[in-house]
Amino acid sequence: MPATIRDVARASGVHISTVSRTFSAPHLVNPETRVRVLACAEDLGYRPNRAARALITGRTHNIGLIVADIANPFFPPLIKAAEGQARHRDYHVFVADTNEDQAAEEELVHALAKQVDGVLLCSPRMSNSLIEQVSREVPVVVINRQVAGLPCVMMDVGQGARLAIEHLLGLGHRRIALLGGPRGSWTNREIRRAAGTAARTGGAELTVLGPNHPTETGGGAVADQVRRSGVTAVLAYNDLMAIGLIEGLDALGLRVPADISVVGVDDIALSRLTRPKLTTVATPTAAAGRTAVDMLLQLDSDAPRGARGRGATAGDRRTTAQVMLQTELVVRDSTGPVPPPGRDTGA
Amino acid sequence: MPATIRDVARASGVHISTVSRTFSAPHLVNPETRVRVLACAEDLGYRPNRAARALITGRTHNIGLIVADIANPFFPPLIKAAEGQARHRDYHVFVADTNEDQAAEEELVHALAKQVDGVLLCSPRMSNSLIEQVSREVPVVVINRQVAGLPCVMMDVGQGARLAIEHLLGLGHRRIALLGGPRGSWTNREIRRAAGTAARTGGAELTVLGPNHPTETGGGAVADQVRRSGVTAVLAYNDLMAIGLIEGLDALGLRVPADISVVGVDDIALSRLTRPKLTTVATPTAAAGRTAVDMLLQLDSDAPRGARGRGATAGDRRTTAQVMLQTELVVRDSTGPVPPPGRDTGA
DNA sequence: TTCTTCGCTGCAAACCTTTGCAGCTCTCCG
DNA sequence: CGGAGAGCTGCAAAGGTTTGCAGCGAAGAA
């Protein structure tokens, strides 16, 4: 039913190769012929079959994007930015959701490998060695994680965590809890490392609680634990957990920031809408999405893996860029001075 | 570099067709041969090239999902459900975001048409005739809209809006505003129609404000207009707008629900997290995603469009199912009794 | 022994497009 | 007038897979 290149060729009285060239190399065909072909193509509603093209060029013009949880508001802006950038370059994005599951992650990247020109691994939970392994199968750019020898786009959450801790120290807090995120998260390790150092430097005590599921539920679940720990401030792995925690604390009769201060990470849109508005570390998610797409496409044009390109680019070790994006602390209403010592925090 | 069917055939000493059958019709090949082939395939890390398969079968095993705005929390649960259901059937989902733009919508469906077996059009903004047109190019299931002759999955927001208005009437409200959504939205028309009828029946006055951008910003922007209109309750096109409106009213010194009641639509996760918690119409988004995928795949197996299937299924008008999913009103804290008449609402 | 039947495997066409190469026609120059 | 070159077009192979058809050997029946 859909018109093929052959139909257009027949209709315009030329060979199929001429039709092909009309689209892929217009300067090689007589202007007169070109307009005729284009007219016929338009008429028949012809659009090149990308699958067939992919077969011979080795380029699908698709890229895969694997995220841990599309329902986590952290990801959509990144996805959106990546899609926009990709579309700009005539690429399409295949989004897949792993439900925070390592096994699903691996399965998905394999399933995607053959139908995309490259994969963006966003906040992967799998092991470094597994990532390296899949990168031999399909070009990969890693987001939110550092893997040696692979192109990576990271956000400097370590720096952000340090700023957050310093902010809390400045408010007088000396007993601080860190709400850990999911196991396997690079971001989680970075935050923990930086927060630990900053707390030690400032003479504060840092209690690590976790790992936890990086959602409101996960945050709410540890509210009681936080109360019993007797801390006066909390740095959460992400905004969702911070918000869940605030809810949970509220249910326990603890007020934020009067009784306890809470800082999140990500600066999702939601963090401006809750009451109190959340103090958080803003991460440049959109920029990360755009950058990652650029790096992948760059990689791709450097190292053709098409049918024709074999053998040409054997031994060149391309320089694998690693980009670190800056973060910043956004102070809103969920942090305040440490409560007077006499006050009962319910502990 | 990646192993092809030919490599496996060579390694296991059989013809490529036997390898092919080992995967697509195992019962046709000798068990002994089968294990040998499977071993070789495993060994070489062979995975069938889906593009090549698509070329001959006419099935890509991909489906497209076009949404208006992936950053709107309404969509992710739907996407997630659709993806899960699709993966279950060995399909992958191509998500694309139109940024609420009709032109982008049309362009995207065309670009996707050839590399997917069907498209899920979620809350499309384009005209019915355009939808019908693209449906001739690629199988389509429409979500959140009714188009005659096309399979549709709808949520009964009309019913939900009626319940919402009745809830407000029950609280004594007689002057109610409706915050309209984007132009071209079927949901918007449904809500408006049903709310209008319910208000008239209950002897209330319904003021329609809009159209508006369906985001917090869009909701916040009309806060002043709402105040000046002198209504005591508002039904918003979606939760995001409702939340934005509450923010905006708050900035104007109006309290929800003491001064004014607000109801949303969608029951996004966020609506449980804001203060006050939002009264809203819950829509079964996940069910809609699953149902739509099922309908598309069903459609697809009924009407093969593969290379081999031509001519066989010419004239059969398949029954195009239209499914209406129920909604329900979730009463939380953003609605309350109408304020005493003497009270100054700032108008 | 001869004929069927059955189970398995190989053959080759087909899907749609891209692209290196060769051939054609024309123009222009010497 | 002959030859070179440029501009355009056609030819055919290639890419990886599926599938209808045919062929082959062995087992069973007559």
PDB file of C-alpha atoms (C1' of nucleotides) in Angstrom, chain D:
ATOM      1  C1'  DC D   1      36.453  17.469 -37.455  1.00  0.00           C
ATOM      2  C1'  DG D   2      38.258  14.769 -33.630  1.00  0.00           C
ATOM      3  C1'  DG D   3      38.797  14.350 -28.885  1.00  0.00           C
ATOM      4  C1'  DA D   4      38.218  15.448 -24.086  1.00  0.00           C
ATOM      5  C1'  DG D   5      35.492  16.380 -20.476  1.00  0.00           C
ATOM      6  C1'  DA D   6      31.306  17.333 -17.899  1.00  0.00           C
ATOM      7  C1'  DG D   7      26.765  16.289 -16.571  1.00  0.00           C
ATOM      8  C1'  DC D   8      23.395  13.154 -15.950  1.00  0.00           C
ATOM      9  C1'  DT D   9      21.407   8.541 -15.715  1.00  0.00           C
ATOM     10  C1'  DG D  10      21.124   3.473 -15.602  1.00  0.00           C
ATOM     11  C1'  DC D  11      22.940  -0.982 -13.964  1.00  0.00           C
ATOM     12  C1'  DA D  12      23.556  -4.204 -10.525  1.00  0.00           C
ATOM     13  C1'  DA D  13      25.279  -5.675  -6.194  1.00  0.00           C
ATOM     14  C1'  DA D  14      24.736  -5.539  -1.497  1.00  0.00           C
ATOM     15  C1'  DG D  15      22.661  -5.479   3.138  1.00  0.00           C
ATOM     16  C1'  DG D  16      20.134  -9.569   6.743  1.00  0.00           C
ATOM     17  C1'  DT D  17      16.238 -11.904   7.086  1.00  0.00           C
ATOM     18  C1'  DT D  18      11.886 -14.835   6.018  1.00  0.00           C
ATOM     19  C1'  DT D  19       9.374 -18.354   3.599  1.00  0.00           C
ATOM     20  C1'  DG D  20       7.168 -21.215  -0.281  1.00  0.00           C
ATOM     21  C1'  DC D  21       8.813 -24.895  -2.602  1.00  0.00           C
ATOM     22  C1'  DA D  22      11.467 -28.748  -3.627  1.00  0.00           C
ATOM     23  C1'  DG D  23      14.573 -32.351  -2.503  1.00  0.00           C
ATOM     24  C1'  DC D  24      16.529 -35.900   0.290  1.00  0.00           C
ATOM     25  C1'  DG D  25      16.736 -39.902   3.281  1.00  0.00           C
ATOM     26  C1'  DA D  26      14.503 -43.104   6.199  1.00  0.00           C
ATOM     27  C1'  DA D  27      10.743 -45.503   7.955  1.00  0.00           C
ATOM     28  C1'  DG D  28       6.601 -47.844   7.285  1.00  0.00           C
ATOM     29  C1'  DA D  29       3.064 -50.142   4.435  1.00  0.00           C
ATOM     30  C1'  DA D  30       1.688 -53.138   0.826  1.00  0.00           C
TER      31       DA D  30
END
